[in-house]
Coordinates of C-alpha atoms in Angstrom, one line a residue:
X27 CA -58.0 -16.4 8.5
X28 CA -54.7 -17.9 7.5
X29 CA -54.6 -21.5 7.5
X30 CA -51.8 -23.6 8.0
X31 CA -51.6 -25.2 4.6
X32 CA -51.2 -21.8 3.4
X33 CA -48.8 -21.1 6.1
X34 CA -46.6 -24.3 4.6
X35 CA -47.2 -23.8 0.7
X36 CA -46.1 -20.2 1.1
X37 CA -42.8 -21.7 2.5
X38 CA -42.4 -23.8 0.0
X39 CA -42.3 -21.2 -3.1
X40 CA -39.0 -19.5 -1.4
X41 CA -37.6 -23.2 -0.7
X42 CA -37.6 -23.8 -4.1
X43 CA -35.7 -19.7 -4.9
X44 CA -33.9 -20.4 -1.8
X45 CA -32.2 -23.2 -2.6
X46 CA -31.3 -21.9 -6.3
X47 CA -30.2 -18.9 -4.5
X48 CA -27.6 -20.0 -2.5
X49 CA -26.2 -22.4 -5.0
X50 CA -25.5 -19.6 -6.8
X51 CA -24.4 -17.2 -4.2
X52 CA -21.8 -19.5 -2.2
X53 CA -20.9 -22.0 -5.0
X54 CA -21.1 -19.7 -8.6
X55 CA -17.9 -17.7 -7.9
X56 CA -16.1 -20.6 -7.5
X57 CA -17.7 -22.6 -10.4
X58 CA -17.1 -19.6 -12.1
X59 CA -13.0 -19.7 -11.7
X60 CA -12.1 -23.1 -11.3
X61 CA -14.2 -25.4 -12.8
X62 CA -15.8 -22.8 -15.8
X63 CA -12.8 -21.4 -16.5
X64 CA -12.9 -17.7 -16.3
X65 CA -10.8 -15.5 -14.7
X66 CA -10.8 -13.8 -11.6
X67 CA -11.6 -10.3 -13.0
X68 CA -13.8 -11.7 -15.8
X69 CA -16.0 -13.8 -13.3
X70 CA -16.4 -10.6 -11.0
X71 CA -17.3 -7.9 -13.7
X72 CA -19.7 -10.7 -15.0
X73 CA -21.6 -10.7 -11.7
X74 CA -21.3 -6.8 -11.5
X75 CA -22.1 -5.8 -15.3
X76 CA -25.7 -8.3 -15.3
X77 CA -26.9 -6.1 -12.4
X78 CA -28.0 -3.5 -14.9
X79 CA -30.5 -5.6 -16.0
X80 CA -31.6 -6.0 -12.6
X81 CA -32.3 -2.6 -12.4
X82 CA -34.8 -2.5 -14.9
X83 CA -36.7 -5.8 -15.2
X84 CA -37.0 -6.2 -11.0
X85 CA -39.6 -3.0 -10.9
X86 CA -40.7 -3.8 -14.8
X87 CA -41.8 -7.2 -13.3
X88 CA -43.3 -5.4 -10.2
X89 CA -45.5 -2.9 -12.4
X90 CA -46.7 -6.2 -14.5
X91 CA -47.6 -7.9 -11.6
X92 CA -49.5 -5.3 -10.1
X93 CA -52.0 -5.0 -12.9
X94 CA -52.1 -8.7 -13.9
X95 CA -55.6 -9.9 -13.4
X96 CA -56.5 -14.0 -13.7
X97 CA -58.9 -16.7 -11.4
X98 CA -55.9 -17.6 -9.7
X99 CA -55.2 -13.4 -8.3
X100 CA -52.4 -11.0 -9.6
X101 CA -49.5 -12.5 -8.2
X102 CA -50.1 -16.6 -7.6
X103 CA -50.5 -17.4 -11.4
X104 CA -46.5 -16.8 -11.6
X105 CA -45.6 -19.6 -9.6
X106 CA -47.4 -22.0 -12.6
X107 CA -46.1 -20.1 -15.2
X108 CA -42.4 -20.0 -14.6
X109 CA -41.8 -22.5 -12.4
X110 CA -40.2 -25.1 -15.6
X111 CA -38.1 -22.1 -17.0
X112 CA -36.8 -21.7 -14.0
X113 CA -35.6 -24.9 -13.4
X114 CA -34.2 -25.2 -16.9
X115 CA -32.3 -21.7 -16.5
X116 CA -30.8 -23.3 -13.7
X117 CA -29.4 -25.8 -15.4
X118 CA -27.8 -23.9 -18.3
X119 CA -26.4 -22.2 -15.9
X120 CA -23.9 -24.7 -14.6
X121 CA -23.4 -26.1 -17.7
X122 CA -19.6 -25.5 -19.2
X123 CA -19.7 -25.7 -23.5
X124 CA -16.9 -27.2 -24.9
X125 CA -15.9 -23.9 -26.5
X126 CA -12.7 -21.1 -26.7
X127 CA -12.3 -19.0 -23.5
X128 CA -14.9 -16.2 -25.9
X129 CA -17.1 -17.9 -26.6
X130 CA -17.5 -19.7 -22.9
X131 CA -17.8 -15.7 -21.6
X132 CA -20.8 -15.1 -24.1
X133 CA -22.6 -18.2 -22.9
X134 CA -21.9 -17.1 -19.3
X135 CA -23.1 -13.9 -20.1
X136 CA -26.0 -14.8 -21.7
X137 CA -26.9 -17.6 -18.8
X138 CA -26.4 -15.5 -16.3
X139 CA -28.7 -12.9 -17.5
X140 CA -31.4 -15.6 -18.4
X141 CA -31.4 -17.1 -14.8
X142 CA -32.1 -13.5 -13.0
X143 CA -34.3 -12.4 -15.3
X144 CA -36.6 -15.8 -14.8
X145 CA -35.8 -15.7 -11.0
X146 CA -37.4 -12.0 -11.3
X147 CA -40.0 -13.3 -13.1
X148 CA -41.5 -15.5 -10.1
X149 CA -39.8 -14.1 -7.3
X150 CA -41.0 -10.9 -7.4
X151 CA -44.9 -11.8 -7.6
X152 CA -43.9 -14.5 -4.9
X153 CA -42.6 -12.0 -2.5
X154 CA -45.7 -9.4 -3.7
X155 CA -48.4 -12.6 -2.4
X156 CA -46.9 -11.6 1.2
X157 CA -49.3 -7.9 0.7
X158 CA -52.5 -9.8 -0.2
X159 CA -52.4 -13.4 2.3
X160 CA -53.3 -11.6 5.0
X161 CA -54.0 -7.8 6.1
X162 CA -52.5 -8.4 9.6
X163 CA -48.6 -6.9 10.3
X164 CA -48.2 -9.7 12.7
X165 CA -49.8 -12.5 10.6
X166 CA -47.6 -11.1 7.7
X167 CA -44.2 -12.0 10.0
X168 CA -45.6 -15.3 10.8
X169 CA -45.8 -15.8 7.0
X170 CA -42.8 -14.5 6.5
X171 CA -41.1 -16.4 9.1
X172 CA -42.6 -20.1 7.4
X173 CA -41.6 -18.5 4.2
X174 CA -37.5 -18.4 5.6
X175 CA -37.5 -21.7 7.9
X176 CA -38.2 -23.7 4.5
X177 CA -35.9 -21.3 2.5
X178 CA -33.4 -22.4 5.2
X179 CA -34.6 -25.6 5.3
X180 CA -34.5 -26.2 1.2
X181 CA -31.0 -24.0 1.4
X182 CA -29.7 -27.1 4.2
X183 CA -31.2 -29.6 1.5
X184 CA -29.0 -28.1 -1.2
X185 CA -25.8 -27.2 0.9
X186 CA -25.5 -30.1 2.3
X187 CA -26.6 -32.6 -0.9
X188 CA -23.9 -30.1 -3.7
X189 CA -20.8 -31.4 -2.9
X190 CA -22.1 -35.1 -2.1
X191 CA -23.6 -35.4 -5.6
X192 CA -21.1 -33.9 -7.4
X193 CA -18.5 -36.5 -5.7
X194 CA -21.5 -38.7 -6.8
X195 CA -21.4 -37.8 -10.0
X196 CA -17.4 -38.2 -10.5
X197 CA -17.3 -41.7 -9.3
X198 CA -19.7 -42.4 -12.3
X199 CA -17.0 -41.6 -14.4
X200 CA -18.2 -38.0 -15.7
X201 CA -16.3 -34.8 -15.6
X202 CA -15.9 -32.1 -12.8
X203 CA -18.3 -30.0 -14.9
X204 CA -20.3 -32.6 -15.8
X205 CA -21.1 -33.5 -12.5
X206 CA -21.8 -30.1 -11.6
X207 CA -24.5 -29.9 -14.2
X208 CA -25.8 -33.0 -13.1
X209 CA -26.3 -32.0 -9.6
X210 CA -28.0 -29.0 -10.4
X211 CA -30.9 -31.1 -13.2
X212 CA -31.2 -33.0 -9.8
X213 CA -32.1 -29.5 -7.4
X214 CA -34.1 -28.0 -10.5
X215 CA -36.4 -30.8 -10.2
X216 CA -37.1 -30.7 -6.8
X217 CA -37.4 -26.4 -7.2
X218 CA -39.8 -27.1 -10.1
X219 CA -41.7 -29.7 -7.7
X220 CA -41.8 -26.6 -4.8
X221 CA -43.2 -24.4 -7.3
X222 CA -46.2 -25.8 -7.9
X223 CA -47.0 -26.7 -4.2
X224 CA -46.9 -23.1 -2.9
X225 CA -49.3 -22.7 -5.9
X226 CA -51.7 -25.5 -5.1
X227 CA -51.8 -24.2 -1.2
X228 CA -51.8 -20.7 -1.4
X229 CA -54.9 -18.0 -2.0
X230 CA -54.7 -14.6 -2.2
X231 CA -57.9 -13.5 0.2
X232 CA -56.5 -8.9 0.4
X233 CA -58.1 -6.7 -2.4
X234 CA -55.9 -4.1 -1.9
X235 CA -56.0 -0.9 -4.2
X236 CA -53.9 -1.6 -7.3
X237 CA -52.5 1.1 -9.1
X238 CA -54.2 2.4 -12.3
X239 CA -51.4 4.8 -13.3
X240 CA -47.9 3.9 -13.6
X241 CA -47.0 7.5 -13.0
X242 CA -48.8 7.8 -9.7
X243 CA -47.1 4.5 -8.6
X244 CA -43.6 5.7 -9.6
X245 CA -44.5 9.0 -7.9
X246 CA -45.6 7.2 -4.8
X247 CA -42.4 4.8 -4.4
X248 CA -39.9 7.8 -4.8
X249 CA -41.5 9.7 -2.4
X250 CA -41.7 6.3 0.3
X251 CA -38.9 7.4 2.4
X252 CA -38.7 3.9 4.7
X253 CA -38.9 2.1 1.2
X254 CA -35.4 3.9 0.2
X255 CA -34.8 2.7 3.7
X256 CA -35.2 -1.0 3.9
X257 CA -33.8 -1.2 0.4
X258 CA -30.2 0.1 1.7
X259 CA -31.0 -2.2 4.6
X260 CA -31.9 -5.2 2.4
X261 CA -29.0 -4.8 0.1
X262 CA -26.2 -4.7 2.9
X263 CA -27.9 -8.1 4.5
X264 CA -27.7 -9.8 1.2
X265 CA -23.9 -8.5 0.9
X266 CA -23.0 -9.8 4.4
X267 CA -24.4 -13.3 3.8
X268 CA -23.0 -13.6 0.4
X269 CA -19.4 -12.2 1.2
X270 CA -19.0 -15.1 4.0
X271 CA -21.0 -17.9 1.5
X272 CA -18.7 -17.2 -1.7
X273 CA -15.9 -17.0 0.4
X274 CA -16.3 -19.9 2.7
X275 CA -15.5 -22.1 -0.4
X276 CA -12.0 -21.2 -0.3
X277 CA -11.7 -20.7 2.8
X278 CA -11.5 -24.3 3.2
X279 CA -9.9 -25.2 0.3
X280 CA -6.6 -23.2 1.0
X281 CA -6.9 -22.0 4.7
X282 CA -8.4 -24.8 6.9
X283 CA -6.5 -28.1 7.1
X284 CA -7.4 -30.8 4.6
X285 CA -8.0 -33.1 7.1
X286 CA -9.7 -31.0 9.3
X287 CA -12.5 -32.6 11.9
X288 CA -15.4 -32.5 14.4
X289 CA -14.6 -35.3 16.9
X290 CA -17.4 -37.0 18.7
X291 CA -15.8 -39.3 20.6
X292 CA -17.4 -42.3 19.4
X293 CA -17.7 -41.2 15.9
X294 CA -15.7 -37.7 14.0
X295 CA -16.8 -35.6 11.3
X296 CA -15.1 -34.4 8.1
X297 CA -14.8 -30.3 8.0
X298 CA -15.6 -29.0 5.0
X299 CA -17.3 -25.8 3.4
X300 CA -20.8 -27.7 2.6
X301 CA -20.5 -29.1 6.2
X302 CA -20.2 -25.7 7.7
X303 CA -22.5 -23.7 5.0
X304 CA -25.2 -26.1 6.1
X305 CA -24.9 -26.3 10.3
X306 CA -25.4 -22.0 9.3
X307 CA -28.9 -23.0 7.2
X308 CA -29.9 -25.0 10.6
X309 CA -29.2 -22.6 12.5
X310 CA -30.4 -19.5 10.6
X311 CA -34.0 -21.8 11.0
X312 CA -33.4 -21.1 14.9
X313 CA -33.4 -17.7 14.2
X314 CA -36.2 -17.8 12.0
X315 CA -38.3 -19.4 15.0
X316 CA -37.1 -16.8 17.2
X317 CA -38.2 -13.6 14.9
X318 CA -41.8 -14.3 16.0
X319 CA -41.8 -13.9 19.6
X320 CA -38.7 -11.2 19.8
X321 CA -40.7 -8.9 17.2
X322 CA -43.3 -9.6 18.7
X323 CA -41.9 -8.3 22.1
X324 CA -39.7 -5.7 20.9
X325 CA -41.0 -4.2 17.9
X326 CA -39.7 -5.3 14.1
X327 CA -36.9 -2.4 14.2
X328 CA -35.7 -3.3 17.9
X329 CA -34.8 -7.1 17.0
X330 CA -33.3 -6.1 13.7
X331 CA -30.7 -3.5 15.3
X332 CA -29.6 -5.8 18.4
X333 CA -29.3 -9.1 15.8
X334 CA -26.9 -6.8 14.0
X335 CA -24.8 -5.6 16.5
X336 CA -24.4 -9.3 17.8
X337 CA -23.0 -9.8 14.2
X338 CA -20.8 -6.8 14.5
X339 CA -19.1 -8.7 17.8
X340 CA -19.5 -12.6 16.3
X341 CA -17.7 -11.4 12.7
X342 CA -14.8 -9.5 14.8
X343 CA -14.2 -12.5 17.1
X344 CA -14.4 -14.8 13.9
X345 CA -11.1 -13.3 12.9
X346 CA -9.1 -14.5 15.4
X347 CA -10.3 -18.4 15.3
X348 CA -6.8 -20.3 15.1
X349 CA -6.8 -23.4 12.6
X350 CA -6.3 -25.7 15.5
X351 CA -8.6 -29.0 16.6
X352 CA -10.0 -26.4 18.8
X353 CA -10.2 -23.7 16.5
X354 CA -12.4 -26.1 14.3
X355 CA -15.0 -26.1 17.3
X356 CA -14.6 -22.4 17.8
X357 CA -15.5 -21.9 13.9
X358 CA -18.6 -23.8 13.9
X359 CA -19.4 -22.0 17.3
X360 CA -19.4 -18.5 15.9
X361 CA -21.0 -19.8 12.5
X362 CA -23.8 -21.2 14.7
X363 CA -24.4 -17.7 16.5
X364 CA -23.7 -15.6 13.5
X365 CA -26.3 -17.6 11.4
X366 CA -29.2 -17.7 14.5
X367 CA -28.5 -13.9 14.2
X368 CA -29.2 -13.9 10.3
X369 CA -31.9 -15.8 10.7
X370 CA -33.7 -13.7 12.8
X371 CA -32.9 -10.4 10.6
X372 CA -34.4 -12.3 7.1
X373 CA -38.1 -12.8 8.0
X374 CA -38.5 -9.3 9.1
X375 CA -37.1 -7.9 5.9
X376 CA -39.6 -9.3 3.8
X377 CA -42.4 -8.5 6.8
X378 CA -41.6 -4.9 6.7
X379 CA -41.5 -4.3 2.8
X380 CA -45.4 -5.4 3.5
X381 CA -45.3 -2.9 5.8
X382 CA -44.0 -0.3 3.1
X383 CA -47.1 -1.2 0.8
X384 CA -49.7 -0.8 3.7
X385 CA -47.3 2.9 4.7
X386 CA -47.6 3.5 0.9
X387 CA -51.2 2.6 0.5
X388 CA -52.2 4.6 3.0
X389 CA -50.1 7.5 2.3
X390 CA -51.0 7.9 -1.5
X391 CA -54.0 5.4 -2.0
X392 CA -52.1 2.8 -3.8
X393 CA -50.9 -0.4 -2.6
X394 CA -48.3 -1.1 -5.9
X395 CA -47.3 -3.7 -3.8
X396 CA -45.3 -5.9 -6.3
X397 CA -43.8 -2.8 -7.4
X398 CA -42.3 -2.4 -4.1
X399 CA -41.6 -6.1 -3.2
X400 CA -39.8 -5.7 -6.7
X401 CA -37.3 -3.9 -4.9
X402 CA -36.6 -6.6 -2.2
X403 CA -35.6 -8.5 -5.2
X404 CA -33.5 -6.3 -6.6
X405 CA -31.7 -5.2 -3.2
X406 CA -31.1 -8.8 -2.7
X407 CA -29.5 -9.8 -6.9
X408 CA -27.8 -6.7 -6.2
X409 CA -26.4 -7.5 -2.9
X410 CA -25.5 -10.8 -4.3
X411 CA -23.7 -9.5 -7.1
X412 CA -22.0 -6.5 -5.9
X413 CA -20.6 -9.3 -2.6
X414 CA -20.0 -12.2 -5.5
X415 CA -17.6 -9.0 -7.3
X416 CA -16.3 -7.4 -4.0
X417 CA -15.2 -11.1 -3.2
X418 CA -13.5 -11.9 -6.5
X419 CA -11.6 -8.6 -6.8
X420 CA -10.7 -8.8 -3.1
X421 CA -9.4 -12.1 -3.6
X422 CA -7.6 -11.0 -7.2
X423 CA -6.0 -7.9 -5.2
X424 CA -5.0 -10.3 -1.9
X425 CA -3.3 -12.5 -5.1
X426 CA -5.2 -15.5 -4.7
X427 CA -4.0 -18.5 -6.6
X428 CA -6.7 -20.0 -9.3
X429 CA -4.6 -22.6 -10.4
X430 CA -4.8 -26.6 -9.3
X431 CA -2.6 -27.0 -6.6
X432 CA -1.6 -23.8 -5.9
X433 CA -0.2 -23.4 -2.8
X434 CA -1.8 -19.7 -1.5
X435 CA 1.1 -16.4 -0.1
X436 CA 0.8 -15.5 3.3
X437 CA -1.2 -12.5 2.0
X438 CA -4.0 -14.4 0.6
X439 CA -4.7 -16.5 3.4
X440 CA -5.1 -13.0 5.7
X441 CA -7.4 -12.0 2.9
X442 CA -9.1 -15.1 3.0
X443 CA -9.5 -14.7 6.7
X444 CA -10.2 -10.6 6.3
X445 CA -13.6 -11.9 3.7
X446 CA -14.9 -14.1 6.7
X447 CA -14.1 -11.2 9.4
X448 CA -13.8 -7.9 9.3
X449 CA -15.5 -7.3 5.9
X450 CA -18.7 -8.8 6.5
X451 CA -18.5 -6.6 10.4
X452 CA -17.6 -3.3 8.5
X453 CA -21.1 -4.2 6.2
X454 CA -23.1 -4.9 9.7
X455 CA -22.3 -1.5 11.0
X456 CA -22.8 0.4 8.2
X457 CA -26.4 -1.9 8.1
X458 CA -27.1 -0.5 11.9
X459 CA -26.5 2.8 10.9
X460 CA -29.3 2.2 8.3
X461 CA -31.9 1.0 10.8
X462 CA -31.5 3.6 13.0
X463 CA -33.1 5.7 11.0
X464 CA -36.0 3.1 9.5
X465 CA -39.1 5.0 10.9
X466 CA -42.1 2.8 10.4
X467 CA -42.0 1.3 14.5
X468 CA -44.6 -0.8 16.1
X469 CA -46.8 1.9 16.9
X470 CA -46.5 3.6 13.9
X471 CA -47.6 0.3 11.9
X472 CA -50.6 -0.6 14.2
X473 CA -52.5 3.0 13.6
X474 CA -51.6 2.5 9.6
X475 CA -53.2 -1.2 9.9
X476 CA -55.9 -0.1 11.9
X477 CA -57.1 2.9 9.4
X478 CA -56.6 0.8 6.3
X479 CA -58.7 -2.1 7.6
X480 CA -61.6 0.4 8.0
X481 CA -60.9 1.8 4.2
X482 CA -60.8 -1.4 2.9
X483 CA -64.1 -1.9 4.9
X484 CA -65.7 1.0 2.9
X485 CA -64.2 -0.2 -0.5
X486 CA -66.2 -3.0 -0.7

């Protein structure tokens, strides 16, 4: 039976990812061009070419997991292991050498590839400890669901604490880079910290069937038609999030009014990027509460497709928000909807890639569950990346401005507005198109749970 200190530590492990993770996602592309110094095109074929990698240490790290054996299970031991290299990839990350524009892209090149590879390394046996917490599909969306109200909740931490601490950080007299490495030493440790907790509170308690033969698992996962699925699905939710996070940066910088406000009456608010990047992690927890009892109600596949199709409205509307006093209201109103309907979407993601392993398990007799939560890795570093490039070369062809001060064409402000719109609709389409065809429903799932309980039965 799942307790609820497991429930918690397992939200802590993606609190610590999470909060690295969108750092890196809304913050990167612009650290990237006008702080780093690279250009446009260089700081988008960066984020494009490292995905290659991607491609072959997310499943290597899958297949390793799989067929590590300690006291601690397959998959927990990773949290210990990695946690400090992760946090100290982190940090190399945003640091900016005092070298030529060369030998900065080599460093950025080879950070870049060092902070995936290590967030591979613990994510993907992270996401994997979702197969073997619990045999139950429902009990795996609660998990699921505690594991994305603290990645919201850590992303809302880090959102909202970036801008403040590098501001922080500047008025102690150190440089705009320096204070972005300084923030991020500051989130690293409290990652690092998060780490260990979800590995002090968590158990593995499933002995599921691990595969023996790497051929049979790669046979079985090419053959796993909703795991093609849910990967296409996967990868276009990362890319909508990520196009609206990378962009939302500049969006504020050069479209919405410097002095821009929330007024209160008694009391008003600056509007700014962090400000509106972390009402969205609030409000994606909402959604995260509500995954539960919709699923629950409708089915895992039901909820998905009608929290797109909101998003296909909510992004289209989103375009046509004037930069007015009340168009600042309107912005946070749709941000507010569009994140509650984002919020909802990401537990069940990682809830039906559990489902996967049981399909596959009981399909071919082989759970090679971290092989297959590899994936969700993958889909999502490649749905960051391939977003974090789209957005850079989008911005480069609308003829965005890097330089201080620049005041921004005409065109680039419609682009500006097109990255927060109508792009990151067009993606939610094309996503319900995907889900349409996703097959594994709620009845499907409860025969698949019910017949694998009673072979695990016999197993033992």
């Amino acid at each position: 039976m799942a307790t609820l200190k497991e429930k918690i530590g397992y939200g802590f492990g993606d609190m610590s990812s999470s909060m690295f993770w969108k750092i890196f996602s809304y913050y990167l592309p612009f650290f990237y061009s006008n702080i780093f110094g690279l250009t446009l095109a260089d700081a988008g074929l960066l984020m494009l070419i490292t995905r290659i990698w991607d491609a072959v240490s997310d499943p290597m790290m899958g297949v390793i997991a799989d067929r590590t054996k300690t006291r601690w299970g397959r998959y927990r031991p990773y949290l210990l292991w990695i946690s400090a290299p992760f946090a100290i990839a982190g940090i190399l990350l945003f640091t900016t050498p005092d070298w030529s524009y060369t030998g900065k892209l080599i460093w950025a090149y080879a950070t870049y590839i060092l902070m995936m590879t290590v967030y591979t390394g613990i994510n993907v046996p992270y996401g994997a400890m979702l197969g073997v917490m619990t045999d139950d599909s429902n009990t795996k969306t609660v998990f699921s669901s505690y594991r994305m109200f603290f990645a919201y909740g850590g992303s809302f931490i880090a959102l909202g604490a970036w801008e403040p601490l590098c501001n922080v950080f500047r008025s102690m007299g150190y440089s705009l880079a320096g204070s972005w490495q300084y923030s991020m030493i500051i989130i690293a440790c409290i990652c690092f910290c998060g780490f260990l907790l979800c590995f002090s509170m968590t158990r593995e308690h499933v002995k599921n069937v691990s595969g023996e033969s790497l051929g049979k698992d790669v046979k079985s996962l090419v053959t796993n038609s909703p795991w093609w699925i849910l990967n296409g699905v996967a990868l276009l939710s990362n890319f909508f999030n990520t196009v609206r996070g990378a962009t939302a940066a500049y969006y504020f910088k050069d479209y919405v009014s410097g002095d821009a406000f929330l007024d209160f009456g008694a009391f008003t608010i600056v509007l700014y990027a962090g400000l509106f990047l972390m009402i969205g992690e609030v409000c994606n927890m909402l959604g995260v509460a509500l995954a539960v009892p919709f699923s629950t109600r409708l089915g895992k596949k039901s909820t998905y497709y009608l929290a797109l199709v909101c998003l296909v409205v909510f992004s289209v509307l989103f375009f046509f928000v004037p930069n007015t006093v009340a168009g600042w209201w309107l912005m946070m109103l749709f941000q507010v909807l569009i994140s509650i309907c984002t919020g909802i979407i990401s537990p069940l993601i990682w809830s039906m890639y559990a489902d996967v392993a049981d399909y596959a398990e009981h399909k071919d007799g082989t759970a090679s569950t971290g092989l297959i939560f590899s994936s969700g890795s993958m889909a999502q570093k490649f749905g960051g990346a391939f977003a974090g490039w789209a957005v850079m070369a989008l911005l480069a062809a609308f003829g965005y401005n890097t330089a201080e001060g620049a005041v921004q064409t005409p065109e680039a402000i419609n682009g500006l507005k097109y990255l927060m719109s109508f792009i990151p609709a067009g993606i939610a389409v094309l996503s319900v198109l995907v889900i349409f065809i996703y097959p594994l429903n709620r009845s499907r799932m409860a025969t698949i749970n019910a017949e694998l309980k009673e072979r695990r039965k016999e197993q033992k």
